[in-house]
């Protein structure tokens, strides 16, 4: 299957700082990428849909000014958590959509964010 | 709003057994359905993808079925092994195709050696 990488895998930051997470589709071009958040022992919650070259579409309840998404190329999307607070600590997973018509989604390995 | 339910929430069986994981969804207007596996602290691995026009897909010891009209899917695992222990997630994609997936809460599976 297709490969999606995510960097960093773990990050610890202080409250008030910003953190950037990168998501790359390594062997295919993805016009659409998604960002999910997962709390312990919970399922994935879609945060936003990112389309290359346009503004991201955020799910209800997700602050777009806090979670900045940039999809600058067909293989790279970034999520920046601005002015992070302890309640932003979570597991963030990106995903890339592959295949015209087939629409199969591949996921990155996730980023564990801890805000102290 | 689409809702996805997975039953059971947890399952523990001896090695070698065949087992079935269930998934149901409230809105039958889906584009496709994917089954994933997630190991602790890791991302998701895609297991099977079933398009809305298909009834089932098979990969090795895994078989997934889809009954779109009734809003149900099952994942059948044959001859289970300890390495199958993981959380299995069912997710559906809306009718538009490029929509994000809606996930169930998963079935936490433990295969006892």
mmCIF file of C-alpha atoms in Angstrom:
data_model
loop_
_atom_site.group_PDB
_atom_site.id
_atom_site.type_symbol
_atom_site.label_atom_id
_atom_site.label_comp_id
_atom_site.label_asym_id
_atom_site.label_seq_id
_atom_site.Cartn_x
_atom_site.Cartn_y
_atom_site.Cartn_z
ATOM 1 C CA UNK A 1 0.000 0.000 0.000
ATOM 2 C CA UNK A 2 0.897 3.655 -0.235
ATOM 3 C CA UNK A 3 3.102 5.229 2.419
ATOM 4 C CA UNK A 4 2.413 8.334 4.454
ATOM 5 C CA UNK A 5 5.058 9.694 6.781
ATOM 6 C CA UNK A 6 4.635 12.055 9.689
ATOM 7 C CA UNK A 7 7.235 14.063 11.570
ATOM 8 C CA UNK A 8 7.939 14.329 14.413
ATOM 9 C CA UNK A 9 6.642 11.146 16.000
ATOM 10 C CA UNK A 10 6.781 12.682 19.462
ATOM 11 C CA UNK A 11 7.087 16.253 20.663
ATOM 12 C CA UNK A 12 7.028 17.866 24.063
ATOM 13 C CA UNK A 13 6.576 21.601 24.242
ATOM 14 C CA UNK A 14 5.884 24.252 26.822
ATOM 15 C CA UNK A 15 2.535 25.921 27.171
ATOM 16 C CA UNK A 16 2.242 28.969 24.906
ATOM 17 C CA UNK A 17 4.635 27.778 22.230
ATOM 18 C CA UNK A 18 3.742 26.598 18.722
ATOM 19 C CA UNK A 19 4.408 23.193 17.216
ATOM 20 C CA UNK A 20 4.467 22.192 13.567
ATOM 21 C CA UNK A 21 3.710 18.652 12.390
ATOM 22 C CA UNK A 22 4.516 17.549 8.851
ATOM 23 C CA UNK A 23 2.668 14.950 6.824
ATOM 24 C CA UNK A 24 4.045 13.617 3.556
ATOM 25 C CA UNK A 25 2.723 11.157 1.007
ATOM 26 C CA UNK A 26 5.894 9.393 -0.088
ATOM 27 C CA UNK A 27 4.896 7.527 -3.215
ATOM 28 C CA UNK A 28 1.783 9.220 -4.501
ATOM 29 C CA UNK A 29 0.309 12.652 -4.983
ATOM 30 C CA UNK A 30 -2.535 13.555 -2.685
ATOM 31 C CA UNK A 31 -4.798 16.431 -3.581
ATOM 32 C CA UNK A 32 -6.645 15.873 -0.320
ATOM 33 C CA UNK A 33 -5.204 15.238 3.123
ATOM 34 C CA UNK A 34 -6.977 14.962 6.441
ATOM 35 C CA UNK A 35 -5.956 15.697 10.009
ATOM 36 C CA UNK A 36 -7.366 13.655 12.869
ATOM 37 C CA UNK A 37 -7.049 13.798 16.620
ATOM 38 C CA UNK A 38 -7.293 10.794 18.880
ATOM 39 C CA UNK A 39 -7.758 10.833 22.642
ATOM 40 C CA UNK A 40 -6.717 7.817 24.751
ATOM 41 C CA UNK A 41 -8.939 4.823 24.119
ATOM 42 C CA UNK A 42 -11.143 6.882 21.821
ATOM 43 C CA UNK A 43 -11.723 6.804 18.117
ATOM 44 C CA UNK A 44 -10.348 9.249 15.607
ATOM 45 C CA UNK A 45 -12.004 12.635 15.286
ATOM 46 C CA UNK A 46 -11.679 14.476 12.009
ATOM 47 C CA UNK A 47 -10.301 17.965 12.567
ATOM 48 C CA UNK A 48 -9.992 19.311 9.052
ATOM 49 C CA UNK A 49 -9.791 18.493 5.381
ATOM 50 C CA UNK A 50 -6.871 19.981 3.505
ATOM 51 C CA UNK A 51 -6.909 20.471 -0.250
ATOM 52 C CA UNK A 52 -3.758 21.369 -2.135
ATOM 53 C CA UNK A 53 -3.618 25.037 -2.978
ATOM 54 C CA UNK A 54 -6.722 26.065 -1.087
ATOM 55 C CA UNK A 55 -7.851 26.774 2.445
ATOM 56 C CA UNK A 56 -8.580 23.880 4.735
ATOM 57 C CA UNK A 57 -12.119 22.998 5.733
ATOM 58 C CA UNK A 58 -12.473 22.656 9.473
ATOM 59 C CA UNK A 59 -14.955 20.493 11.335
ATOM 60 C CA UNK A 60 -17.392 22.108 13.695
ATOM 61 C CA UNK A 61 -15.776 22.981 16.988
ATOM 62 C CA UNK A 62 -12.200 23.035 15.683
ATOM 63 C CA UNK A 63 -10.541 26.447 15.976
ATOM 64 C CA UNK A 64 -8.972 27.307 12.636
ATOM 65 C CA UNK A 65 -6.790 30.021 14.170
ATOM 66 C CA UNK A 66 -5.381 27.570 16.661
ATOM 67 C CA UNK A 67 -4.821 24.667 14.299
ATOM 68 C CA UNK A 68 -3.248 26.136 11.181
ATOM 69 C CA UNK A 69 -3.162 23.838 8.180
ATOM 70 C CA UNK A 70 -1.129 24.380 5.055
ATOM 71 C CA UNK A 71 -1.211 22.080 2.030
ATOM 72 C CA UNK A 72 1.459 23.673 -0.117
ATOM 73 C CA UNK A 73 2.149 20.763 -2.443
ATOM 74 C CA UNK A 74 0.615 17.495 -3.562
ATOM 75 C CA UNK A 75 2.835 15.580 -1.154
ATOM 76 C CA UNK A 76 3.028 17.794 1.923
ATOM 77 C CA UNK A 77 0.557 19.115 4.455
ATOM 78 C CA UNK A 78 1.457 20.742 7.761
ATOM 79 C CA UNK A 79 -0.486 21.247 10.974
ATOM 80 C CA UNK A 80 0.680 23.978 13.320
ATOM 81 C CA UNK A 81 -0.719 24.022 16.833
ATOM 82 C CA UNK A 82 -0.396 27.639 17.901
ATOM 83 C CA UNK A 83 -0.101 28.810 21.504
ATOM 84 C CA UNK A 84 -0.389 25.249 22.703
ATOM 85 C CA UNK A 85 -2.016 24.440 26.028
ATOM 86 C CA UNK A 86 -2.048 21.201 28.045
ATOM 87 C CA UNK A 87 -5.531 20.373 26.751
ATOM 88 C CA UNK A 88 -4.048 20.233 23.241
ATOM 89 C CA UNK A 89 -2.005 17.225 24.292
ATOM 90 C CA UNK A 90 -3.162 14.368 22.101
ATOM 91 C CA UNK A 91 -2.270 11.970 19.318
ATOM 92 C CA UNK A 92 -2.500 13.677 15.935
ATOM 93 C CA UNK A 93 -2.741 11.551 12.807
ATOM 94 C CA UNK A 94 -2.671 12.710 9.218
ATOM 95 C CA UNK A 95 -4.073 10.885 6.262
ATOM 96 C CA UNK A 96 -3.788 11.174 2.501
ATOM 97 C CA UNK A 97 -6.470 10.302 -0.011
ATOM 98 C CA UNK A 98 -5.301 8.186 -2.926
ATOM 99 C CA UNK A 99 -6.764 7.220 -6.216
ATOM 100 C CA UNK A 100 -9.229 9.012 -8.405
ATOM 101 C CA UNK A 101 -12.513 7.167 -8.039
ATOM 102 C CA UNK A 102 -11.136 4.563 -5.667
ATOM 103 C CA UNK A 103 -10.741 7.003 -2.773
ATOM 104 C CA UNK A 104 -8.660 4.918 -0.425
ATOM 105 C CA UNK A 105 -7.194 6.641 2.590
ATOM 106 C CA UNK A 106 -3.721 5.981 3.975
ATOM 107 C CA UNK A 107 -2.620 7.090 7.391
ATOM 108 C CA UNK A 108 0.602 8.362 8.850
ATOM 109 C CA UNK A 109 2.114 6.850 12.018
ATOM 110 C CA UNK A 110 0.869 9.704 14.183
ATOM 111 C CA UNK A 111 2.454 12.388 16.360
ATOM 112 C CA UNK A 112 2.211 12.305 20.126
ATOM 113 C CA UNK A 113 2.037 15.908 21.376
ATOM 114 C CA UNK A 114 2.550 16.643 25.053
ATOM 115 C CA UNK A 115 2.174 20.218 26.249
ATOM 116 C CA UNK A 116 3.619 20.897 29.692
ATOM 117 C CA UNK B 1 -24.934 13.011 10.616
ATOM 118 C CA UNK B 2 -23.298 9.649 9.984
ATOM 119 C CA UNK B 3 -22.702 7.466 13.034
ATOM 120 C CA UNK B 4 -20.661 4.290 13.045
ATOM 121 C CA UNK B 5 -21.018 1.644 15.744
ATOM 122 C CA UNK B 6 -18.748 -1.313 16.322
ATOM 123 C CA UNK B 7 -19.670 -4.386 18.319
ATOM 124 C CA UNK B 8 -18.171 -5.804 20.436
ATOM 125 C CA UNK B 9 -16.029 -3.102 22.005
ATOM 126 C CA UNK B 10 -13.585 -5.741 23.183
ATOM 127 C CA UNK B 11 -13.010 -9.396 22.448
ATOM 128 C CA UNK B 12 -10.597 -11.977 23.822
ATOM 129 C CA UNK B 13 -10.375 -15.408 22.210
ATOM 130 C CA UNK B 14 -7.937 -18.331 22.125
ATOM 131 C CA UNK B 15 -5.546 -18.630 19.232
ATOM 132 C CA UNK B 16 -6.900 -20.502 16.213
ATOM 133 C CA UNK B 17 -10.512 -19.414 16.486
ATOM 134 C CA UNK B 18 -12.435 -17.795 13.673
ATOM 135 C CA UNK B 19 -14.092 -14.553 14.677
ATOM 136 C CA UNK B 20 -16.396 -11.847 13.397
ATOM 137 C CA UNK B 21 -16.283 -8.146 14.113
ATOM 138 C CA UNK B 22 -19.379 -6.093 13.422
ATOM 139 C CA UNK B 23 -19.836 -2.569 12.145
ATOM 140 C CA UNK B 24 -23.056 -0.653 11.519
ATOM 141 C CA UNK B 25 -23.663 2.813 10.102
ATOM 142 C CA UNK B 26 -26.738 5.011 10.133
ATOM 143 C CA UNK B 27 -26.608 6.619 6.681
ATOM 144 C CA UNK B 28 -26.498 4.079 3.866
ATOM 145 C CA UNK B 29 -25.450 6.694 1.288
ATOM 146 C CA UNK B 30 -21.775 5.822 1.523
ATOM 147 C CA UNK B 31 -19.049 5.877 -1.113
ATOM 148 C CA UNK B 32 -16.972 3.134 0.433
ATOM 149 C CA UNK B 33 -16.019 1.481 3.715
ATOM 150 C CA UNK B 34 -12.560 0.723 5.068
ATOM 151 C CA UNK B 35 -11.388 -1.578 7.819
ATOM 152 C CA UNK B 36 -8.199 -0.593 9.629
ATOM 153 C CA UNK B 37 -5.957 -2.041 12.250
ATOM 154 C CA UNK B 38 -4.303 0.096 14.914
ATOM 155 C CA UNK B 39 -1.573 -1.122 17.229
ATOM 156 C CA UNK B 40 -1.043 0.726 20.537
ATOM 157 C CA UNK B 41 0.507 4.149 20.029
ATOM 158 C CA UNK B 42 0.681 3.693 16.289
ATOM 159 C CA UNK B 43 -1.079 4.948 13.199
ATOM 160 C CA UNK B 44 -3.637 3.039 11.165
ATOM 161 C CA UNK B 45 -2.983 0.256 8.698
ATOM 162 C CA UNK B 46 -5.571 -0.189 5.966
ATOM 163 C CA UNK B 47 -6.790 -3.781 5.810
ATOM 164 C CA UNK B 48 -9.617 -3.814 3.316
ATOM 165 C CA UNK B 49 -11.534 -1.312 1.219
ATOM 166 C CA UNK B 50 -15.035 -2.105 -0.040
ATOM 167 C CA UNK B 51 -16.640 0.180 -2.600
ATOM 168 C CA UNK B 52 -20.361 0.806 -2.204
ATOM 169 C CA UNK B 53 -21.102 -1.367 -5.238
ATOM 170 C CA UNK B 54 -19.212 -4.354 -3.834
ATOM 171 C CA UNK B 55 -20.416 -7.044 -1.440
ATOM 172 C CA UNK B 56 -17.126 -8.307 -0.071
ATOM 173 C CA UNK B 57 -13.358 -8.136 -0.218
ATOM 174 C CA UNK B 58 -10.769 -10.687 0.845
ATOM 175 C CA UNK B 59 -7.128 -10.418 1.809
ATOM 176 C CA UNK B 60 -5.417 -13.496 3.179
ATOM 177 C CA UNK B 61 -7.213 -14.584 6.342
ATOM 178 C CA UNK B 62 -9.421 -11.504 6.324
ATOM 179 C CA UNK B 63 -12.793 -11.182 4.661
ATOM 180 C CA UNK B 64 -14.975 -8.099 4.849
ATOM 181 C CA UNK B 65 -18.582 -7.974 3.743
ATOM 182 C CA UNK B 66 -20.836 -5.020 3.089
ATOM 183 C CA UNK B 67 -24.623 -4.811 3.135
ATOM 184 C CA UNK B 68 -25.080 -1.194 2.227
ATOM 185 C CA UNK B 69 -28.879 -1.147 2.333
ATOM 186 C CA UNK B 70 -28.979 -2.389 5.910
ATOM 187 C CA UNK B 71 -25.981 -0.323 6.982
ATOM 188 C CA UNK B 72 -23.810 -3.235 8.067
ATOM 189 C CA UNK B 73 -20.336 -4.604 7.520
ATOM 190 C CA UNK B 74 -18.505 -7.522 9.071
ATOM 191 C CA UNK B 75 -14.837 -8.367 9.271
ATOM 192 C CA UNK B 76 -14.142 -12.088 9.430
ATOM 193 C CA UNK B 77 -10.766 -13.235 10.700
ATOM 194 C CA UNK B 78 -9.934 -16.870 10.086
ATOM 195 C CA UNK B 79 -7.574 -18.944 12.197
ATOM 196 C CA UNK B 80 -6.682 -16.081 14.524
ATOM 197 C CA UNK B 81 -3.078 -15.615 15.692
ATOM 198 C CA UNK B 82 -1.566 -13.669 18.600
ATOM 199 C CA UNK B 83 -0.180 -11.206 16.061
ATOM 200 C CA UNK B 84 -3.753 -10.277 15.158
ATOM 201 C CA UNK B 85 -4.127 -8.617 18.563
ATOM 202 C CA UNK B 86 -4.891 -4.945 17.923
ATOM 203 C CA UNK B 87 -7.761 -2.503 17.725
ATOM 204 C CA UNK B 88 -9.834 -2.873 14.567
ATOM 205 C CA UNK B 89 -11.554 0.222 13.255
ATOM 206 C CA UNK B 90 -14.379 0.468 10.760
ATOM 207 C CA UNK B 91 -14.806 3.709 8.822
ATOM 208 C CA UNK B 92 -17.201 4.902 6.146
ATOM 209 C CA UNK B 93 -16.771 7.574 3.527
ATOM 210 C CA UNK B 94 -19.703 9.786 2.544
ATOM 211 C CA UNK B 95 -21.358 9.708 -0.824
ATOM 212 C CA UNK B 96 -19.261 12.553 -2.171
ATOM 213 C CA UNK B 97 -16.176 10.391 -2.373
ATOM 214 C CA UNK B 98 -13.635 12.959 -1.257
ATOM 215 C CA UNK B 99 -15.197 13.385 2.183
ATOM 216 C CA UNK B 100 -13.289 12.414 5.288
ATOM 217 C CA UNK B 101 -13.926 9.059 6.910
ATOM 218 C CA UNK B 102 -16.270 8.648 9.868
ATOM 219 C CA UNK B 103 -14.876 6.135 12.339
ATOM 220 C CA UNK B 104 -16.378 3.747 14.807
ATOM 221 C CA UNK B 105 -14.842 3.447 18.251
ATOM 222 C CA UNK B 106 -13.166 0.191 17.375
ATOM 223 C CA UNK B 107 -13.028 -3.372 18.638
ATOM 224 C CA UNK B 108 -10.083 -4.149 20.908
ATOM 225 C CA UNK B 109 -9.067 -7.692 20.042
ATOM 226 C CA UNK B 110 -6.818 -9.938 22.115
ATOM 227 C CA UNK B 111 -5.782 -13.335 20.803
ATOM 228 C CA UNK B 112 -4.572 -15.568 23.624
ATOM 229 C CA UNK B 113 -1.594 -17.802 22.774
#
